XYZ file of C-alpha atoms in Angstrom:
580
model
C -3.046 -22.829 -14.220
C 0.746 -23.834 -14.374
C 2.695 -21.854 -11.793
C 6.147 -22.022 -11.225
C 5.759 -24.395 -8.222
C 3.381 -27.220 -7.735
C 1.370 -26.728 -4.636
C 2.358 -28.301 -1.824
C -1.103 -26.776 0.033
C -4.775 -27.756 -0.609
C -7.432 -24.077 -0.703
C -8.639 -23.077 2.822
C -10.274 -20.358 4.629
C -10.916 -18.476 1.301
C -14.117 -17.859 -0.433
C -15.397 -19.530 -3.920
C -18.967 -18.537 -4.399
C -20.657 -21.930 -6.079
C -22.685 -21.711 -9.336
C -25.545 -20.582 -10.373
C -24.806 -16.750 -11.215
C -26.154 -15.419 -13.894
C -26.575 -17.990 -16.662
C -26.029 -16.943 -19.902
C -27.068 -20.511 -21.522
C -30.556 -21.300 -22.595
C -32.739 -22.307 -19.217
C -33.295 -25.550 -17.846
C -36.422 -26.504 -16.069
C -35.549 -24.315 -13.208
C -36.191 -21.033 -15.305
C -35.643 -18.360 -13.195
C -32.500 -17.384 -11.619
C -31.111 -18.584 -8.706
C -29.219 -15.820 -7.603
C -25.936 -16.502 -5.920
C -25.705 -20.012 -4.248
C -24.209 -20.500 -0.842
C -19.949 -19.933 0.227
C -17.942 -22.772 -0.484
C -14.626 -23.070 1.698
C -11.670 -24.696 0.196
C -9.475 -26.149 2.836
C -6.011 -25.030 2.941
C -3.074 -27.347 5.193
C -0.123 -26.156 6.866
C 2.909 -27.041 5.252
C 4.558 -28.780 8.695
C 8.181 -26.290 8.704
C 11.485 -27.569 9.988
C 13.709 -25.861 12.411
C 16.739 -25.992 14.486
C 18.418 -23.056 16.540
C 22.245 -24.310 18.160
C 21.280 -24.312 21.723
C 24.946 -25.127 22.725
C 24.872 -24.517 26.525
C 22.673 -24.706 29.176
C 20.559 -21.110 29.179
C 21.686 -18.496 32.060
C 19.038 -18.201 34.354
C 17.720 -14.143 34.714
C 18.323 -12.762 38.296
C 15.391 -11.645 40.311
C 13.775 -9.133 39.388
C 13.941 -7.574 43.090
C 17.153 -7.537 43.489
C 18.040 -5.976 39.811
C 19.856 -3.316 39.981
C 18.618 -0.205 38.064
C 21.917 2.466 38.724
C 22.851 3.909 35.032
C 20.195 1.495 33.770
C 22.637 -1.805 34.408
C 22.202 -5.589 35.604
C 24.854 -6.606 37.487
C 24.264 -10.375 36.098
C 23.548 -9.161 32.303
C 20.906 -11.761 31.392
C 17.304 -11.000 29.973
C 14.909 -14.019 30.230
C 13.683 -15.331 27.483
C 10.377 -13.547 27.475
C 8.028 -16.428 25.839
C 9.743 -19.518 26.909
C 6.472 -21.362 27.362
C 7.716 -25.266 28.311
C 10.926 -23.673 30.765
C 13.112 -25.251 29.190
C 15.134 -21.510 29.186
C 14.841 -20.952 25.612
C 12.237 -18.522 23.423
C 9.466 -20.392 21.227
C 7.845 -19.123 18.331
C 4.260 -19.413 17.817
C 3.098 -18.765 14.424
C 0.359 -18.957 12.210
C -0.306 -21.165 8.912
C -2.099 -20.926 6.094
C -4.871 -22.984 7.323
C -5.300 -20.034 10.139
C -4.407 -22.425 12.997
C -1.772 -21.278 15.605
C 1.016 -23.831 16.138
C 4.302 -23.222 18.346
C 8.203 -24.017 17.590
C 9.989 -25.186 20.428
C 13.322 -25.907 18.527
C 13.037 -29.899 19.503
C 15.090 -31.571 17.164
C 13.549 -34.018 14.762
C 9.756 -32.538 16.260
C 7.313 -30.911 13.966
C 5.971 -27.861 15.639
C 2.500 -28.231 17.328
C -0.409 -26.669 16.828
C -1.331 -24.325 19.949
C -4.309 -24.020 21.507
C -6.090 -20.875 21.825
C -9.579 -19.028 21.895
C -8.149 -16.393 20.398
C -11.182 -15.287 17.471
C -9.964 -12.876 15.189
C -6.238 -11.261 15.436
C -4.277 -9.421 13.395
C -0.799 -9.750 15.625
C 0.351 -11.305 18.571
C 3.223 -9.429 20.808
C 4.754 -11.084 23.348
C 5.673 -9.078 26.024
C 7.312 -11.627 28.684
C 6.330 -11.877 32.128
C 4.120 -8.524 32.540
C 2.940 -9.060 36.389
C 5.715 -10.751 38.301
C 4.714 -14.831 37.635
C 6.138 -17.444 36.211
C 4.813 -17.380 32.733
C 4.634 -15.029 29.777
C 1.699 -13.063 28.715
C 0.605 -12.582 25.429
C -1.089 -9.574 23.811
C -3.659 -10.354 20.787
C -4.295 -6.785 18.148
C -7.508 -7.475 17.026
C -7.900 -6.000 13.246
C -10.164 -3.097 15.065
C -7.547 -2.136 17.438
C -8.080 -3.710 20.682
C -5.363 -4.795 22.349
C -6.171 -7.903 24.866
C -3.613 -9.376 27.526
C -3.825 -12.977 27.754
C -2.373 -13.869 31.275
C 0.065 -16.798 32.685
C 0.394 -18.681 28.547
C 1.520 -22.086 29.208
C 2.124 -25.156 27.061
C -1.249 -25.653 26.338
C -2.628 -22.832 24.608
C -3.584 -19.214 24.723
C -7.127 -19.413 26.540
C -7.817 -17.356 29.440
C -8.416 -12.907 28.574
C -7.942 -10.426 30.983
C -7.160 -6.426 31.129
C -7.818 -4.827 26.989
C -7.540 -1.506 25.743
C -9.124 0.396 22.527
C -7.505 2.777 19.965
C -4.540 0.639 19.162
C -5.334 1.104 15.556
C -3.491 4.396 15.507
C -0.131 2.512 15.169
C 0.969 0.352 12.481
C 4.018 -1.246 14.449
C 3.124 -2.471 18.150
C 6.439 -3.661 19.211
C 7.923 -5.877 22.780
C 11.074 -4.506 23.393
C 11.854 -5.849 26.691
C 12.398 -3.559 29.775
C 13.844 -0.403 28.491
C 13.156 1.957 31.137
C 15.271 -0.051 33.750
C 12.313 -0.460 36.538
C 12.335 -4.515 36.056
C 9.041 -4.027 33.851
C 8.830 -4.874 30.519
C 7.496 -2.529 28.239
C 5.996 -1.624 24.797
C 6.749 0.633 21.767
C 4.137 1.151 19.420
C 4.612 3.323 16.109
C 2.342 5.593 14.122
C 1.853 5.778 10.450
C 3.678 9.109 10.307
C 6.899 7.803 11.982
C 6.153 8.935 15.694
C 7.287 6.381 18.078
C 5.319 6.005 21.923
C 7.011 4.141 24.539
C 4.089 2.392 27.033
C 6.168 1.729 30.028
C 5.275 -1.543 32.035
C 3.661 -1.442 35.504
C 3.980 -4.567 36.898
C -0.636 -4.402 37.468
C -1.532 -7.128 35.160
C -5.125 -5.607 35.583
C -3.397 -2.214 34.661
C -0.256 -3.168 32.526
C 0.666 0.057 30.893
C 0.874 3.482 31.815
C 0.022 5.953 29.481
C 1.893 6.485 26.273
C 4.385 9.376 25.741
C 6.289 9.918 22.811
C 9.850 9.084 22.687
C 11.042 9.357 19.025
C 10.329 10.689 15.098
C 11.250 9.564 11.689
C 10.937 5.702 13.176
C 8.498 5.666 9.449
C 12.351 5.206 7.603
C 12.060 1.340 8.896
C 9.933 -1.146 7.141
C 10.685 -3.752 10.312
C 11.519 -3.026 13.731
C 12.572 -5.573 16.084
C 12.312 -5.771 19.779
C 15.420 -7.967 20.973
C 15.027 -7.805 24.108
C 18.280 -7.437 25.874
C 21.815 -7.833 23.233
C 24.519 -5.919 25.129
C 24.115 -7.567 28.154
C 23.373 -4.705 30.290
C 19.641 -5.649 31.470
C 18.075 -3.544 29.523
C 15.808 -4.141 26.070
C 17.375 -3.271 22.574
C 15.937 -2.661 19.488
C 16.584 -3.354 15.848
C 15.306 -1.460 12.828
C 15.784 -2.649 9.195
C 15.273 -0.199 6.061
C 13.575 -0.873 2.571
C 16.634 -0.776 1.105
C 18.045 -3.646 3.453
C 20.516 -1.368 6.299
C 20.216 -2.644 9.670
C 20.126 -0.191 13.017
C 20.329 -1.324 16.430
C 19.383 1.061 18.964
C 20.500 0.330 22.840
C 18.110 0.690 25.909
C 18.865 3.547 28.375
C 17.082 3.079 31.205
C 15.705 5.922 31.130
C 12.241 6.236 30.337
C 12.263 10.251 28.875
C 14.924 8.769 26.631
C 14.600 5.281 26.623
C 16.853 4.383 23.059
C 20.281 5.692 22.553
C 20.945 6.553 19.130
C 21.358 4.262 16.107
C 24.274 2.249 14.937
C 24.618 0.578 11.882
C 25.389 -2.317 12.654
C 24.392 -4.612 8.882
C 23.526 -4.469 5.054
C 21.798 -6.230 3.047
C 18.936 -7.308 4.827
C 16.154 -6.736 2.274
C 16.942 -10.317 1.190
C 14.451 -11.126 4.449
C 10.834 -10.602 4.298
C 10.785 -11.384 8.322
C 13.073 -10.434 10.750
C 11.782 -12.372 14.299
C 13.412 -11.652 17.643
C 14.367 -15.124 19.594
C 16.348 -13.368 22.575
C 18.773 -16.302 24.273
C 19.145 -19.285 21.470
C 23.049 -20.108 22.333
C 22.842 -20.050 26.361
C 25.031 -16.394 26.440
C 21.806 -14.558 27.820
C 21.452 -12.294 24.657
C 18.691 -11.571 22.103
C 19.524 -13.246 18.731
C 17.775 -12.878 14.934
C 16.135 -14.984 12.682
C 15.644 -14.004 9.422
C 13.531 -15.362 6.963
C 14.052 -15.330 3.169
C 10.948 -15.198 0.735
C 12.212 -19.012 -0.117
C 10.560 -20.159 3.126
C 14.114 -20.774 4.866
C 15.241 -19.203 8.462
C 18.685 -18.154 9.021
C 19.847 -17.757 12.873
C 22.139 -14.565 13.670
C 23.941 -14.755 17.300
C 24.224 -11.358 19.098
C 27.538 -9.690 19.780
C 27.915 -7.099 22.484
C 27.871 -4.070 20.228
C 24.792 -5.099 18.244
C 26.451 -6.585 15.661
C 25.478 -10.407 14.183
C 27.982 -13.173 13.800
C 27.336 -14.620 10.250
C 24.501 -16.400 9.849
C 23.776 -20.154 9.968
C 20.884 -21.839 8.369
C 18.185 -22.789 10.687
C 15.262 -24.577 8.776
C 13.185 -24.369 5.783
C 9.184 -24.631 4.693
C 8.369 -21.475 6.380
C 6.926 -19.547 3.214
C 3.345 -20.057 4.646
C 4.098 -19.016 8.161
C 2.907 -15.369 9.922
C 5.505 -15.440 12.928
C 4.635 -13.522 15.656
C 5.618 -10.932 16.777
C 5.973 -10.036 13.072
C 9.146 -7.927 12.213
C 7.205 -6.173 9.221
C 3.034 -4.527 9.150
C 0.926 -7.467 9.481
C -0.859 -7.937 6.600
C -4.246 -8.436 7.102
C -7.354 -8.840 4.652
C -6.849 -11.010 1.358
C -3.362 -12.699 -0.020
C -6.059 -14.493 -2.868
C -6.693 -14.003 -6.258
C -9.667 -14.799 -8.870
C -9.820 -15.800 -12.213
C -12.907 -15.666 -14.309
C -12.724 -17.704 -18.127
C -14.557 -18.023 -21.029
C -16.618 -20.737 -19.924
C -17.808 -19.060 -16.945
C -15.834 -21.029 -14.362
C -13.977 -19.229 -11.849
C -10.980 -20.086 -10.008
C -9.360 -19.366 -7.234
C -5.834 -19.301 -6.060
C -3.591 -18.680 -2.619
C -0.710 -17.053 -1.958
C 1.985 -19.683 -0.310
C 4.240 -16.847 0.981
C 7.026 -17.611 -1.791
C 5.786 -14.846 -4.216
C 3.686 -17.425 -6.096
C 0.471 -18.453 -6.291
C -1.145 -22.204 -5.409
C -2.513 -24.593 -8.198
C -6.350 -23.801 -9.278
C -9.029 -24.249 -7.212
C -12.006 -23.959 -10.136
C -15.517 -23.364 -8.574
C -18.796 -24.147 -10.116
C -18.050 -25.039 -13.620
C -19.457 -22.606 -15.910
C -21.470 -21.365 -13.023
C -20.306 -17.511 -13.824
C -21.121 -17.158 -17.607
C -23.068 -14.027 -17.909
C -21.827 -12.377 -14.724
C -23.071 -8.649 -15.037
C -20.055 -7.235 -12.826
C -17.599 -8.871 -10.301
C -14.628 -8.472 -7.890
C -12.450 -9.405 -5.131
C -12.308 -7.109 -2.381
C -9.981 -7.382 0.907
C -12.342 -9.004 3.139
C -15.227 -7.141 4.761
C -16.005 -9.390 7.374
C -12.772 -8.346 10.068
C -12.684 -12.109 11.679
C -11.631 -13.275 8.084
C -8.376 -12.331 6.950
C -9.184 -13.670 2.827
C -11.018 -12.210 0.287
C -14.553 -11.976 -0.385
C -15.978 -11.818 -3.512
C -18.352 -9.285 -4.900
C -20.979 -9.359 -7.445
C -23.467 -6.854 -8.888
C -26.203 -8.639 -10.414
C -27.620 -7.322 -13.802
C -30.856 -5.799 -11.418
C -28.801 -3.577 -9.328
C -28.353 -6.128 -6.185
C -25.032 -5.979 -4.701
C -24.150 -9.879 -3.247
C -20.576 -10.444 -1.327
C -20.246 -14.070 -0.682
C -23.692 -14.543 -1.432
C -25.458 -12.427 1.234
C -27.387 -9.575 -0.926
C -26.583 -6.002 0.601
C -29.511 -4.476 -1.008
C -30.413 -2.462 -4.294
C -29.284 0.264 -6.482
C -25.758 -0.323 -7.147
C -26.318 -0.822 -10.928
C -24.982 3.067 -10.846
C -21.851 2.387 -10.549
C -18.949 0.626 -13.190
C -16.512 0.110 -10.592
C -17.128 -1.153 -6.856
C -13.622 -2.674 -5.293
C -12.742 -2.812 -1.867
C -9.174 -2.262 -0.765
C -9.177 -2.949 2.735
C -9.588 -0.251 6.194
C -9.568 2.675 4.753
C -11.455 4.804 7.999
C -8.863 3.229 10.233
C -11.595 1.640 12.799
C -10.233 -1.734 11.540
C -13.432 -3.187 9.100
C -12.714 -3.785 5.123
C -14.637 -0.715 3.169
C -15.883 -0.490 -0.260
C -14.932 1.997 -3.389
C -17.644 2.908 -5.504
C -17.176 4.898 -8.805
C -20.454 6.673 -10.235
C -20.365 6.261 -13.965
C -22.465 8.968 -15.223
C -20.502 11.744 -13.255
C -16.752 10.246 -12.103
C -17.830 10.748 -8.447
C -15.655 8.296 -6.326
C -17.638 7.402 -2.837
C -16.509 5.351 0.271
C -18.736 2.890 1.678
C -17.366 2.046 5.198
C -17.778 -1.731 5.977
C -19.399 -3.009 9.095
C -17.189 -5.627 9.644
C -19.548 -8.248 9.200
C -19.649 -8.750 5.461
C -23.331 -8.096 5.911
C -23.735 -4.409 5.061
C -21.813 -0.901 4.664
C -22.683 2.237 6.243
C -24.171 5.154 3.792
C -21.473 6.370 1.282
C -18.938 9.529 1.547
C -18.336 11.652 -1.695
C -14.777 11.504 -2.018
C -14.948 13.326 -4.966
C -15.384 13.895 -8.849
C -13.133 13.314 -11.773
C -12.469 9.529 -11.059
C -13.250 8.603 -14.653
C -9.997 9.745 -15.759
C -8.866 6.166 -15.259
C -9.382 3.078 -17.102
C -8.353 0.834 -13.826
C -8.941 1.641 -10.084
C -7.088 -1.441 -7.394
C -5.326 -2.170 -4.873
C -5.774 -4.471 -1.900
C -3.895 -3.515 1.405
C -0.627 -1.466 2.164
C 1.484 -0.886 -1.097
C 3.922 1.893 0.214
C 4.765 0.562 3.735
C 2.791 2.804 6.043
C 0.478 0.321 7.532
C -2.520 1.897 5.485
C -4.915 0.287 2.468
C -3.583 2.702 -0.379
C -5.281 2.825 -4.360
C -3.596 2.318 -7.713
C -5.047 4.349 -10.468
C -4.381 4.065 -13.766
C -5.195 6.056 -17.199
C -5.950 4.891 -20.420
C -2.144 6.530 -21.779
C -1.065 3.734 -19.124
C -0.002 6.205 -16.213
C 0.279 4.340 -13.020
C -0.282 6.785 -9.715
C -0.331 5.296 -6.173
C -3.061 7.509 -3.846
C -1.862 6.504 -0.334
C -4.279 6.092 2.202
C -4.731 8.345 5.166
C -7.060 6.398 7.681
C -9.729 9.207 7.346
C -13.006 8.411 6.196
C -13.471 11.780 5.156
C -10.461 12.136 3.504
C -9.260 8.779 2.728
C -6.491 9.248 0.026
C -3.152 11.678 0.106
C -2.359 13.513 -3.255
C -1.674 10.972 -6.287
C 2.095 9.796 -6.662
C 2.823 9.079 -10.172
C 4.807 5.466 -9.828
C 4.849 3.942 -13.191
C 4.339 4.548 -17.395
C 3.597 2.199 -19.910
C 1.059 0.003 -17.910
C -1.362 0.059 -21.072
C 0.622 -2.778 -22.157
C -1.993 -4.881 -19.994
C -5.716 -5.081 -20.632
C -7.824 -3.217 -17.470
C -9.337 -6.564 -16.015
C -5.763 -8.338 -16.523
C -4.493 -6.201 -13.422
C -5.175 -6.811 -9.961
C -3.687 -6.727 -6.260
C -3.958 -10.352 -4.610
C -2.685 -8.731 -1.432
C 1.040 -9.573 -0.021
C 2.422 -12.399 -1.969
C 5.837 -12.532 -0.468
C 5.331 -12.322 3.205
C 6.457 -8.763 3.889
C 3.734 -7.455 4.700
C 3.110 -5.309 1.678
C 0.772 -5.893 -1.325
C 2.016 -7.053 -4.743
C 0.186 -6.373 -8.131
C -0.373 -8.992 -10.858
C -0.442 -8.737 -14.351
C -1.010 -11.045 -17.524
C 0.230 -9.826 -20.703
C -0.914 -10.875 -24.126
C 0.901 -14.248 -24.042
C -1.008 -15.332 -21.389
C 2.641 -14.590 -18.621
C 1.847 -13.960 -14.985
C 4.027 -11.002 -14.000
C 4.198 -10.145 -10.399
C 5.503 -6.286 -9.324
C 6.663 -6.590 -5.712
C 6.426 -3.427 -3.398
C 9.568 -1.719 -2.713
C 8.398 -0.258 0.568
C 8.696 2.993 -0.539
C 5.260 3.963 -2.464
C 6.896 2.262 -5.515
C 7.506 -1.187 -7.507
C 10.484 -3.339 -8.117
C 10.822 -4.840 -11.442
C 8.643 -7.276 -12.920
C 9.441 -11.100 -12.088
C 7.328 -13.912 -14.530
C 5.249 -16.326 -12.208
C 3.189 -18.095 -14.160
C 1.534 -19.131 -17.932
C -0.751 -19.837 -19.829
C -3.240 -17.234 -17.958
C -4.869 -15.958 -21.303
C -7.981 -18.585 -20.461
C -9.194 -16.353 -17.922
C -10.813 -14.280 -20.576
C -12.890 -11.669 -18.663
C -10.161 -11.267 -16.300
C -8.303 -11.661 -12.826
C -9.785 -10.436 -9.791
């Protein structure tokens, strides 16, 4: 397929199930049917970013930590360290993830391509960076595993992120597990974490690696208004961590530590506009040697903008800082992490089906095809948001014409020949695995089938109830209205769009339909699909190909609706039974 960009990334990590589905030809010797052959993997590469922050002095060095005063919540010497400075050279490096799902690290070297990093991580969803939890010389990192466990990983150094220690469960509650430095003004650093609903829990640091948090109170409402929030560690230069907060609609916040953990945030100042034109927003704390958190900011065009702090939580203007960093997942991120499938499928006429990437730029990669003609004569197929939670790309899912549901080849058993839809949108019972979406044909009933996490089975369905066939289309694929949550699109045959947001509740999975859109009829059902997030955000996008064959992305505006249509591609019209 032609897209707007040629790729500069070969396929990786995602799924293309090889041929032999369902032949609709005549037979060759091997008469009966093969079933569905083994995965093939497509390799994807990182795309090797550039980068250069202005470190133009020599970095302040942060007083110790016993002698820190904490009267009023002040440091008499006004410096935070840099909490993940990992080869002490006094300035904060960035690990981040590429396409390819390896780890690499930016240490701002001039003319040096970042490295990849070591680790023995497994599966993660986000990494946070606290600083120095337990009073040594290096930075701990925390991994969020896709369930919800939260793992410290003690004394990080320059060669990877090996060695586990203390973890804790139920971290799936929050969408937004932020580092914000040492707010409550004990010389501990400390953690924010933020629930769906807007609540915001401050997890004050100990100083017990084998015990790192106390127990979380809550400190704040209405934190839901932010699509990104930022821990900066310290701006104002009084000791103490500051945060940042960005809105859909692009205002920035900046809300000063206290020092007092009952209170730990003084209120909001507005302190920018016009920051939706970032799909990141990463905290570097010290990059110009004054001891204060800076900004980087990341534009859907893969370049990285550096802001410099002021006193008051204000930004000087920005100066360009690198570019190729479409691909990259920085952590901490500023937005959700995403999480599940940023892939898309196309089936044509001959039975070949293709599959592309998304490069973090709001476009797709070149075609990968599959098994040519391998597909002709598929009974029913789809492109869920990966069961399996140590896989963060789609699967794909076929019924076969006996009732046999496959995903990725592995058959899940019998009987689902009942249904005309089956999709899979991501977590919808919030314990962190991808779940299926049945639809009952004969009688509208819409069930849940909660995944394992294993891509080897779901648990027994949940009647989530009747009148389902009122739509022509069910999709989705992730978080469309910002909340962290897997949410469905539903549309009817008069070309109604509704969002149903998801709740995290198996038994109740989906809030009251939101009708977002009209005149979505102008696209055939199996021309419409949700590839996951396309522009880095953190929030799913929906595709579309219209009778002339035009991709047409519809970006998420972070508020349960979707921006106006923007043309990424042609010539789509030879996928013939559709994009998945």
């Amino acid at each position: 397929m032609r897209t707007k960009r040629a790729s500069r990334l070969a396929a990786c990590t995602a799924l293309v199930l090889s041929a032999g589905m369902l032949l609709a030809g005549p037979a060759s010797a091997d008469s009966a049917p093969a079933g569905p052959h083994a995965v093939v993997k497509a390799p994807k590469t990182a795309a090797n970013p550039t980068g250069t922050l202005p470190h133009t002095k020599a970095p302040l060095k942060a007083p110790n930590k016993a002698k820190r005063s904490v009267v009023a919540g002040t440091d008499a010497a006004g410096v935070a360290k840099p909490r993940f400075d990992v080869n002490s050279d006094g300035y904060t490096d960035v690990p981040f993830r590429e396409l390819d799902d390896n780890l690499y690290l930016q240490n701002w070297t001039p003319g040096q391509q970042p490295a990849m990093f070591g680790n023995a991580l497994g599966a993660y969803k986000d990494l946070i960076l606290p600083g120095d939890l337990g009073g040594g010389t290096a930075p701990e990192v925390l991994d969020l595993s896709p369930n919800g466990v939260l793992t410290l990983h003690p004394d990080v150094d320059s060669y990877g992120i090996y060695s586990s220690g203390w973890s804790g469960s139920g971290w799936n509650m929050f969408n937004k597990v932020v580092s914000v430095g040492d707010v409550t003004g004990d010389g501990h650093n400390d953690l924010m974490a933020r629930t769906p609903g807007g609540d915001l829990y401050l997890y004050a640091g100990t100083g017990n690696l084998s015990a790192p948090f106390a127990a979380g109170k809550k400190v704040g409402s209405s934190w839901n208004i932010f699509d990104q929030i930022v821990g900066a560690n310290d701006v104002n230069g009084d000791g103490l961590g500051d945060v940042y907060g960005r809105t859909p609609n692009g205002d920035l916040y900046f809300y000063a530590g206290t020092g007092n953990a009952a209170n730990p945030l003084k209120a909001g100042v507005k302190v920018g506009t016009n920051w939706n034109i970032y799909n990141q927003i990463v905290a570097v704390d010290d990059q110009n040697g004054d001891g204060h958190g800076d900004l980087i900011g990341r534009d859907v065009s893969g370049q990285i903008f550096i802001y410099v702090s002021q006193p008051d939580g204000r930004l000087k203007p920005r100066a360009l800082a690198g570019h190729g960093w479409s691909g990259a997942q920085f952590f901490p991120s500023g937005s959700n992490p995403a999480y599940g499938k940023q892939d898309l499928f196309g089936l044509d006429g001959a039975g070949t089906l293709s599959y592309y990437y998304g490069q973090g730029d709001g476009y797709l990669s070149a075609a990968h095809p599959g098994d040519k003609g391998g597909w002709a004569g598929a009974n029913y197929i789809s492109s869920p948001s990966s069961l399996n939670s140590a896989k963060r790309w789609a699967n794909v899912l076929e019924i076969a014409s006996w009732g046999n549901l496959y995903v990725n080849g592995a058959d899940l058993g019998g009987g689902w020949g009942i249904y005309n839809t089956v999709i899979g949108v991501g977590d919808l019972t919030g314990e962190g695995n991808g779940d299926l979406i049945a639809r009952q044909g004969s009688n509208g009933h819409l069930y849940l089938y909660p995944g394992n996490g294993q891509a080897t089975g779901v648990y027994s369905r949940i009647d989530v109830g009747a009148g389902w066939n009122a739509y022509d289309k069910l999709f989705g694929a992730g978080d469309i209205n910002g909340d962290g949550l897997s949410d469905l699109l539903a549309r009817t045959p008069d070309g109604t769009l509704y969002l149903y947001a998801g709740t995290g509740n198996a038994k109740a999975p989906f809030k009251g339909r939101v009708k977002i859109g009209t005149g979505w009829n102008m696209y055939s059902a199996n021309k419409l699909a949700v590839p996951g997030d396309l522009t880095g955000d953190g929030r799913s996008d929906v595709v579309a190909v219209d009778g002339s064959g035009n991709l047409w992305r519809y970006d998420a505006d972070g508020s349960g609706g979707l921006k106006s249509r923007v043309k990424i591609g042609f010539g789509w019209n030879t996928y013939k039974y559709g994009i998945y």
